[in-house]
mmCIF file of C-alpha atoms and ligand atoms in Angstrom:
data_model
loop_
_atom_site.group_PDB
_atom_site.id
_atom_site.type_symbol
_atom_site.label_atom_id
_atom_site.label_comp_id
_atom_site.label_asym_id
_atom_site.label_seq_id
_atom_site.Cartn_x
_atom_site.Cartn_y
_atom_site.Cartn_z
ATOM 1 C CA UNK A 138 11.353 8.537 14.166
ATOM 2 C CA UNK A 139 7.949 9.918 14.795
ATOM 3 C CA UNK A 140 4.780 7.409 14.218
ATOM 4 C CA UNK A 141 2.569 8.472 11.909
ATOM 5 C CA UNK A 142 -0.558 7.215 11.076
ATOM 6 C CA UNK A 143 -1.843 6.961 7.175
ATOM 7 C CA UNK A 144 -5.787 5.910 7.210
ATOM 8 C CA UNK A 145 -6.523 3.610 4.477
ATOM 9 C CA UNK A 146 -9.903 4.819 2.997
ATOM 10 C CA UNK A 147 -10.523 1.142 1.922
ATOM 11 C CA UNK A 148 -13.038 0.836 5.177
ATOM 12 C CA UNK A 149 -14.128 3.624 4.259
ATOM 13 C CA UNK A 150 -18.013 5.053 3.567
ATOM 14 C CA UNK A 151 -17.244 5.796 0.257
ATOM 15 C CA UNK A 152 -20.562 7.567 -0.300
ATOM 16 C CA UNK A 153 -19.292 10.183 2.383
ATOM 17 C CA UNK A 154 -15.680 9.883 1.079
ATOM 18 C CA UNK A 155 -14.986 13.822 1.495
ATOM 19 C CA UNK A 156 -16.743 13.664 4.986
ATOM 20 C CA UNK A 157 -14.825 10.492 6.300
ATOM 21 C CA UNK A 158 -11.597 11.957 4.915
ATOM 22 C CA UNK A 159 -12.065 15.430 6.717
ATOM 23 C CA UNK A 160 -12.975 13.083 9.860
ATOM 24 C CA UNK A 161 -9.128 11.162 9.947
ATOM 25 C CA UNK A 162 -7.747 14.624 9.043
ATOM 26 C CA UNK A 163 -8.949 16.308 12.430
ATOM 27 C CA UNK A 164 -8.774 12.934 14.434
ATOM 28 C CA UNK A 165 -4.795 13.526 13.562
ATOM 29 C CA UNK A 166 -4.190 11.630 10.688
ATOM 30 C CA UNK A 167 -0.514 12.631 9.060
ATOM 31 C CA UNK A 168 -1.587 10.384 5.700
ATOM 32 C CA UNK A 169 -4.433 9.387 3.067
ATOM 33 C CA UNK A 170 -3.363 6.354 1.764
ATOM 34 C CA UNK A 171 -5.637 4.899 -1.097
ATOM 35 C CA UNK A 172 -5.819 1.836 -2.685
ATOM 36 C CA UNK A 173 -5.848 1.200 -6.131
ATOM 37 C CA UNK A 174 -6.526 -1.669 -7.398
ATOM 38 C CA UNK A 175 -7.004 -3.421 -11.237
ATOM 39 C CA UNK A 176 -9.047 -6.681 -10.779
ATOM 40 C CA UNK A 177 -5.667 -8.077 -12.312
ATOM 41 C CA UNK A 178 -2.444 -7.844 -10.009
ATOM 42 C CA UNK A 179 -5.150 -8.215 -7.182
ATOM 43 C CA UNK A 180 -7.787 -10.153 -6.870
ATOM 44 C CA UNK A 181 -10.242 -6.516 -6.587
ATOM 45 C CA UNK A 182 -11.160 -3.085 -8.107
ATOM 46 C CA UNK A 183 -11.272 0.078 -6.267
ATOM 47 C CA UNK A 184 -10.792 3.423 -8.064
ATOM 48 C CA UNK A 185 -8.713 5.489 -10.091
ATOM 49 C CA UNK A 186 -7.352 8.828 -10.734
ATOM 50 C CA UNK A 187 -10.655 10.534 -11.065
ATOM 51 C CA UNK A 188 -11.422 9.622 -7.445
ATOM 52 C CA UNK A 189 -7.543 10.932 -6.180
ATOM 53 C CA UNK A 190 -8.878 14.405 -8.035
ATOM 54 C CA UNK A 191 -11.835 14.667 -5.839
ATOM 55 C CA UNK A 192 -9.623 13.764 -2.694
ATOM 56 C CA UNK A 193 -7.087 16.275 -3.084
ATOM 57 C CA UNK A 194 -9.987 18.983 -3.298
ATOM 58 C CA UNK A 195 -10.934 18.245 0.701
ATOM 59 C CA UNK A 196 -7.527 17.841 2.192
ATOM 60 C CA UNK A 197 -4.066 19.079 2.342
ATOM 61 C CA UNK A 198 -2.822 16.123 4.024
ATOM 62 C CA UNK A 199 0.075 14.189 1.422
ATOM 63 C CA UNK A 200 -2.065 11.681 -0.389
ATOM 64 C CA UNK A 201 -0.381 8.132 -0.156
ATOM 65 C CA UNK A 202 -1.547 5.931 -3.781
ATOM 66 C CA UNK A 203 -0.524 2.421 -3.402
ATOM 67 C CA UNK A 204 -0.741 1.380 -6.850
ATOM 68 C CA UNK A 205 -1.388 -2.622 -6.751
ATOM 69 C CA UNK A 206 -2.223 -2.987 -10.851
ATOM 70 C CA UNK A 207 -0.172 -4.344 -13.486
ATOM 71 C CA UNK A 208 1.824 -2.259 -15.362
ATOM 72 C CA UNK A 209 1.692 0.935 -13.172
ATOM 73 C CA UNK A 210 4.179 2.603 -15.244
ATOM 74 C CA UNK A 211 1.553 3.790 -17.759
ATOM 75 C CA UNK A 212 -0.805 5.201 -15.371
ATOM 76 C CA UNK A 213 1.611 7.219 -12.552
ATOM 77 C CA UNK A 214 1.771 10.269 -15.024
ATOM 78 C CA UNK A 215 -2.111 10.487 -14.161
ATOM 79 C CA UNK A 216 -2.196 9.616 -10.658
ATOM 80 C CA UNK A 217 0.844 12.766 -10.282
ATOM 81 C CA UNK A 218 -1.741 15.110 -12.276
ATOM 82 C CA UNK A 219 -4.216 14.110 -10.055
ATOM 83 C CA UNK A 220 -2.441 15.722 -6.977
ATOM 84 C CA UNK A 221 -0.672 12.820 -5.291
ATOM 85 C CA UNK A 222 1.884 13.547 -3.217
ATOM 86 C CA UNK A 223 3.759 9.738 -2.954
ATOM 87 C CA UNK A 224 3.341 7.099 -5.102
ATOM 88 C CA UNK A 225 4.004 3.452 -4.328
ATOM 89 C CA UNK A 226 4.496 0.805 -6.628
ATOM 90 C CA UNK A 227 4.999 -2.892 -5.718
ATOM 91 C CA UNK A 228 8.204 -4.669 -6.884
ATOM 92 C CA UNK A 229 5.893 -7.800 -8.240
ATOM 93 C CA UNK A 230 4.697 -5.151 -10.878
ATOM 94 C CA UNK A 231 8.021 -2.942 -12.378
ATOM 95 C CA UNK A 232 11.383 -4.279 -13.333
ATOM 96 C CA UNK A 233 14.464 -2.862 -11.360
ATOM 97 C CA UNK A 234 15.381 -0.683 -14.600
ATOM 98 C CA UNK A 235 11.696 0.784 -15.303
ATOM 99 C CA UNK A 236 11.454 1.597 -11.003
ATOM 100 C CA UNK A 237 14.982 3.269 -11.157
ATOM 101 C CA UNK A 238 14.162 5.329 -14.317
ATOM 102 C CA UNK A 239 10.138 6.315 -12.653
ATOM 103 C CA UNK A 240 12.479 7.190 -9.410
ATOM 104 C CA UNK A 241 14.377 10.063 -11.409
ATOM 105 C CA UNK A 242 11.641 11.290 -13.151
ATOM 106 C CA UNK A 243 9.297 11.525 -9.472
ATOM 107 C CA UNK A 244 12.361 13.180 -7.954
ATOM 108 C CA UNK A 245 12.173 15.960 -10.628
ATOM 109 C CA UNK A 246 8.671 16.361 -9.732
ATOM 110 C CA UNK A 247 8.391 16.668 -6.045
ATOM 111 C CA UNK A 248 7.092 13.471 -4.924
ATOM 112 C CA UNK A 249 8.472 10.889 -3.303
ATOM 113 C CA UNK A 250 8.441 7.175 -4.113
ATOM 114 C CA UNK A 251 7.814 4.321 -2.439
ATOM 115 C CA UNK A 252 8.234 0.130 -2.809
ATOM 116 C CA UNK A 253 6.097 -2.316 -1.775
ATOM 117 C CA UNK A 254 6.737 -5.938 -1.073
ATOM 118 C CA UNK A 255 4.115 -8.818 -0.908
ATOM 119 C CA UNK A 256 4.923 -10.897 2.269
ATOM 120 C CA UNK A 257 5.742 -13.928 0.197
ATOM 121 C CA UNK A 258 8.342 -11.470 -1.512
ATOM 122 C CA UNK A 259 11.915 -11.543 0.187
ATOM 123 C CA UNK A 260 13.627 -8.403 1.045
ATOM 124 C CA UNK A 261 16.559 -9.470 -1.268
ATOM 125 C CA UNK A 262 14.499 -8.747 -4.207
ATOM 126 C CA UNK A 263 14.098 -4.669 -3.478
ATOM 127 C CA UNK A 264 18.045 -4.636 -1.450
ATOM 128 C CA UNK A 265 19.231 -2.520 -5.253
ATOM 129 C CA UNK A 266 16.038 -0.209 -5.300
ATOM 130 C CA UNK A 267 16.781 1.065 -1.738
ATOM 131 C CA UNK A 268 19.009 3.693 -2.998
ATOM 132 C CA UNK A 269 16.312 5.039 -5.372
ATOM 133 C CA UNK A 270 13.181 5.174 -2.636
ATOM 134 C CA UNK A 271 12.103 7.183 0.011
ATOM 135 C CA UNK A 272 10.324 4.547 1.634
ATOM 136 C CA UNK A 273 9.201 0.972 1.434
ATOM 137 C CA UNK A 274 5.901 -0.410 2.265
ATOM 138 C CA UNK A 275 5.726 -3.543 3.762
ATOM 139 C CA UNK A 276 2.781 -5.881 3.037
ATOM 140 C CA UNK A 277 1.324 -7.364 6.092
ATOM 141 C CA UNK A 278 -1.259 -9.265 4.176
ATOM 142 C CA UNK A 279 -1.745 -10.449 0.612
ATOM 143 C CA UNK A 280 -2.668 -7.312 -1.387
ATOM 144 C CA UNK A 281 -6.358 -7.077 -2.101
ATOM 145 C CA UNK A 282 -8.685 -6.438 0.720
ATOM 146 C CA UNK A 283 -9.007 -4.769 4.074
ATOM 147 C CA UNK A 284 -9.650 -6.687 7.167
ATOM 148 C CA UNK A 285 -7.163 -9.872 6.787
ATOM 149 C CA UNK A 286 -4.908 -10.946 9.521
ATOM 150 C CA UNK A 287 -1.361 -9.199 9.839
ATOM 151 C CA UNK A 288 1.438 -11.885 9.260
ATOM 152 C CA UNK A 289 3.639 -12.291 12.240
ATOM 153 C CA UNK A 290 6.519 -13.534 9.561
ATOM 154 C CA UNK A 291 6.805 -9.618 8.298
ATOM 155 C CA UNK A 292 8.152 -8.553 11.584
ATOM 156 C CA UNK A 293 11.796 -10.215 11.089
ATOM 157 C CA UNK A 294 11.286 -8.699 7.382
ATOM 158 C CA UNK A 295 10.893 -5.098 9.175
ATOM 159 C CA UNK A 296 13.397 -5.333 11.428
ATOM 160 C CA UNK A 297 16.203 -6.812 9.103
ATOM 161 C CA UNK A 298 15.445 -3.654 6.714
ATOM 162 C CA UNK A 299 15.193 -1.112 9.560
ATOM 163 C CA UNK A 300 18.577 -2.364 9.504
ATOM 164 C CA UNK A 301 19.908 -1.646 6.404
ATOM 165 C CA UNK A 302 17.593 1.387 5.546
ATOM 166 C CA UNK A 303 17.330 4.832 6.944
ATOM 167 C CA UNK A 304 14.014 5.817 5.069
ATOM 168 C CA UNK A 305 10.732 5.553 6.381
ATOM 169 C CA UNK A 306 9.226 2.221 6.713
ATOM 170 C CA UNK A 307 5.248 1.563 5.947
ATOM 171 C CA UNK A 308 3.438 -1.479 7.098
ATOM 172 C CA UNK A 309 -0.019 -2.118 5.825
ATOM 173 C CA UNK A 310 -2.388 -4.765 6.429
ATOM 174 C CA UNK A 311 -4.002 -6.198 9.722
ATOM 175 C CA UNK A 312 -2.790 -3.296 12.049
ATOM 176 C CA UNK A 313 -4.350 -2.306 15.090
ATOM 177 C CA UNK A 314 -2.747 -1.106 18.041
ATOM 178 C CA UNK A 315 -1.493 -4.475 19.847
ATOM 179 C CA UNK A 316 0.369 -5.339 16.490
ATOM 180 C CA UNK A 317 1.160 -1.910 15.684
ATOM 181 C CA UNK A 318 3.275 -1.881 19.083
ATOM 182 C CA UNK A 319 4.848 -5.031 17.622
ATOM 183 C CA UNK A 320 5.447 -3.311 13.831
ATOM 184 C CA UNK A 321 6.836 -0.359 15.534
ATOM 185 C CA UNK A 322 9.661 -1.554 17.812
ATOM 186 C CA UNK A 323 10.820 -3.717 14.816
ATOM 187 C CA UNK A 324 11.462 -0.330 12.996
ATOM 188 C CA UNK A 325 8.319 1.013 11.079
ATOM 189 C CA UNK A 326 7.187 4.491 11.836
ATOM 190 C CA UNK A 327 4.185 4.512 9.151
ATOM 191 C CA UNK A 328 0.966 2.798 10.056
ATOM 192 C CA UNK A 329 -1.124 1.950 7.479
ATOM 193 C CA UNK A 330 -4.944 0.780 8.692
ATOM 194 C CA UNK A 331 -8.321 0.765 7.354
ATOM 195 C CA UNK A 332 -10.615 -1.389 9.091
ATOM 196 C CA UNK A 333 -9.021 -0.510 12.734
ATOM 197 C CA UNK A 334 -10.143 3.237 12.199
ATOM 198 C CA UNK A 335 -12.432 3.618 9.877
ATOM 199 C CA UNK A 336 -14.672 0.519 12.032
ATOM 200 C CA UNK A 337 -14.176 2.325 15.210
ATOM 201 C CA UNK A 338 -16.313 4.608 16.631
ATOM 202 C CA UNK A 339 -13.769 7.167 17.735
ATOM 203 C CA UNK A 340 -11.309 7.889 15.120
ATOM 204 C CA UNK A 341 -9.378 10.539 17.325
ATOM 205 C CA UNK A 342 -9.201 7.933 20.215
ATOM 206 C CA UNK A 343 -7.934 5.285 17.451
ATOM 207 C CA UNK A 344 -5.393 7.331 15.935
ATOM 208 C CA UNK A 345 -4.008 8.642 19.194
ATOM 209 C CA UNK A 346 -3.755 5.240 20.546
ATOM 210 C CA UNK A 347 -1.621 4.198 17.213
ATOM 211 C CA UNK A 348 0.485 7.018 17.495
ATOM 212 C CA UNK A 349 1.475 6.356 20.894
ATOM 213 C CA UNK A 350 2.140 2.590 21.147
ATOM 214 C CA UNK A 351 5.949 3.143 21.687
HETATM 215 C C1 DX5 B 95 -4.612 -4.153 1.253
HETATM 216 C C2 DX5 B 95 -4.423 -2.655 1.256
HETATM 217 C C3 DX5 B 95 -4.451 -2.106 2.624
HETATM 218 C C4 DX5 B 95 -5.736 -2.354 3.348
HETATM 219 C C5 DX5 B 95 -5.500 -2.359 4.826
HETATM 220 O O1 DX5 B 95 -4.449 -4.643 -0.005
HETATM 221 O O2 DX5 B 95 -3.184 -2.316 0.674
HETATM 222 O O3 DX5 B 95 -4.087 -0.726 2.629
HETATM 223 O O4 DX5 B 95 -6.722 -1.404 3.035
HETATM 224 O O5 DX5 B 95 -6.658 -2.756 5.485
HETATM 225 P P1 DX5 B 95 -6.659 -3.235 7.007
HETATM 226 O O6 DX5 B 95 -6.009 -2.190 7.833
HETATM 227 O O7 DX5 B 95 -8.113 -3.416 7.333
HETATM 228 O O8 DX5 B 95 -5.922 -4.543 7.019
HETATM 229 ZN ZN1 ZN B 96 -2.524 -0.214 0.900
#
């Protein structure tokens, strides 16, 4: 599976936003992901809809909304209208019924769906859903904030579904291009970072060096 690199606009300048998201797009970027967040199922707020609206006027790229907030049920409707292209909702937050009933309805409407997993959360807990997602997203850090430390104990959690899943596989949190290499070979092909591009002063030379750490 191709690598490909989804820039988290969390490190982002968000009084630039178009700007820095026109910037990953022709450093090579393949993904926006953006983080939204409640103040409730995290321990932060970032943005909503409105701000996915704006986004999808300055790129083409698929736009990527990790939805950490409690109940995201009643809110995916808008984030769809908005223009998202893949919607991810964390298994912490939806009950296996409600995720397999949203994963019909996004199917109908062209976008695909993701799950994502805490790293205290054991695969066994998503090992039904699997059928019903594209892809999962593996949390490398507690949900929240950019710039934590990946946790080495997701690797054997990669690698144990790379085994049992042929979809693509996300991981997000503390990546940069040492642990990338190490997220990679254990069977992700989707990088998520923030703070490893958006804090460097090349994003081309970044993303290129992600891309190609297998
Ligand atoms: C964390 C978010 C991540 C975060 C990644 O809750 O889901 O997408 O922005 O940031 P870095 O790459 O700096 O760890
Ligand atoms: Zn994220």
């Amino acid at each position: 599976m191709k690598i490909k690199v989804a820039p988290s606009i969390l490190s982002a300048d968000f009084s630039s936003l178009g700007k820095e998201i026109k910037k990953v797009e022709l450093a090579g970027a393949d993904i926006i992901h953006i983080d939204v967040m409640d103040g409730h199922f995290v321990p932060n707020i970032t943005i909503g809809a409105v701000v996915v609206k704006s986004i999808r006027k300055v790129t083409k790229l698929p736009l990527d909304v990790h939805l950490m907030i409690e109940n995201p049920g009643k809110f995916i409707d808008d984030f769809v209208a908005a223009g998202s292209d893949m919607i991810t909702v964390h298994i912490e937050a939806m009950s296996s019924a409600k995720l397999k009933a949203q994963s019909a309805k996004l199917k109908k409407q062209g976008i695909k769906f993701g799950i994502s997993l805490n790293p205290a959360t054991p695969l066994s807990k998503i090992k039904n859903i699997l059928n019903f997602v594209d892809f999962v997203l593996v949390m490398s850090v507690n949900p929240g904030f950019s710039g934590q430390k990946f946790k080495f104990e997701v690797l054997s959690k990669i690698r144990e579904l790379r085994s049992i899943f042929n979809g693509d596989i996300a991981v997000d949190g503390g990546i940069n291009d040492e642990i990338a290499k190490k997220a990679v070979f254990a069977g992700a092909d989707i990088l998520v970072a923030a703070s490893c591009i958006f804090n460097s002063n090349d994003y081309k030379k970044t993303i290129r060096r992600l891309k190609n750490v297998r």
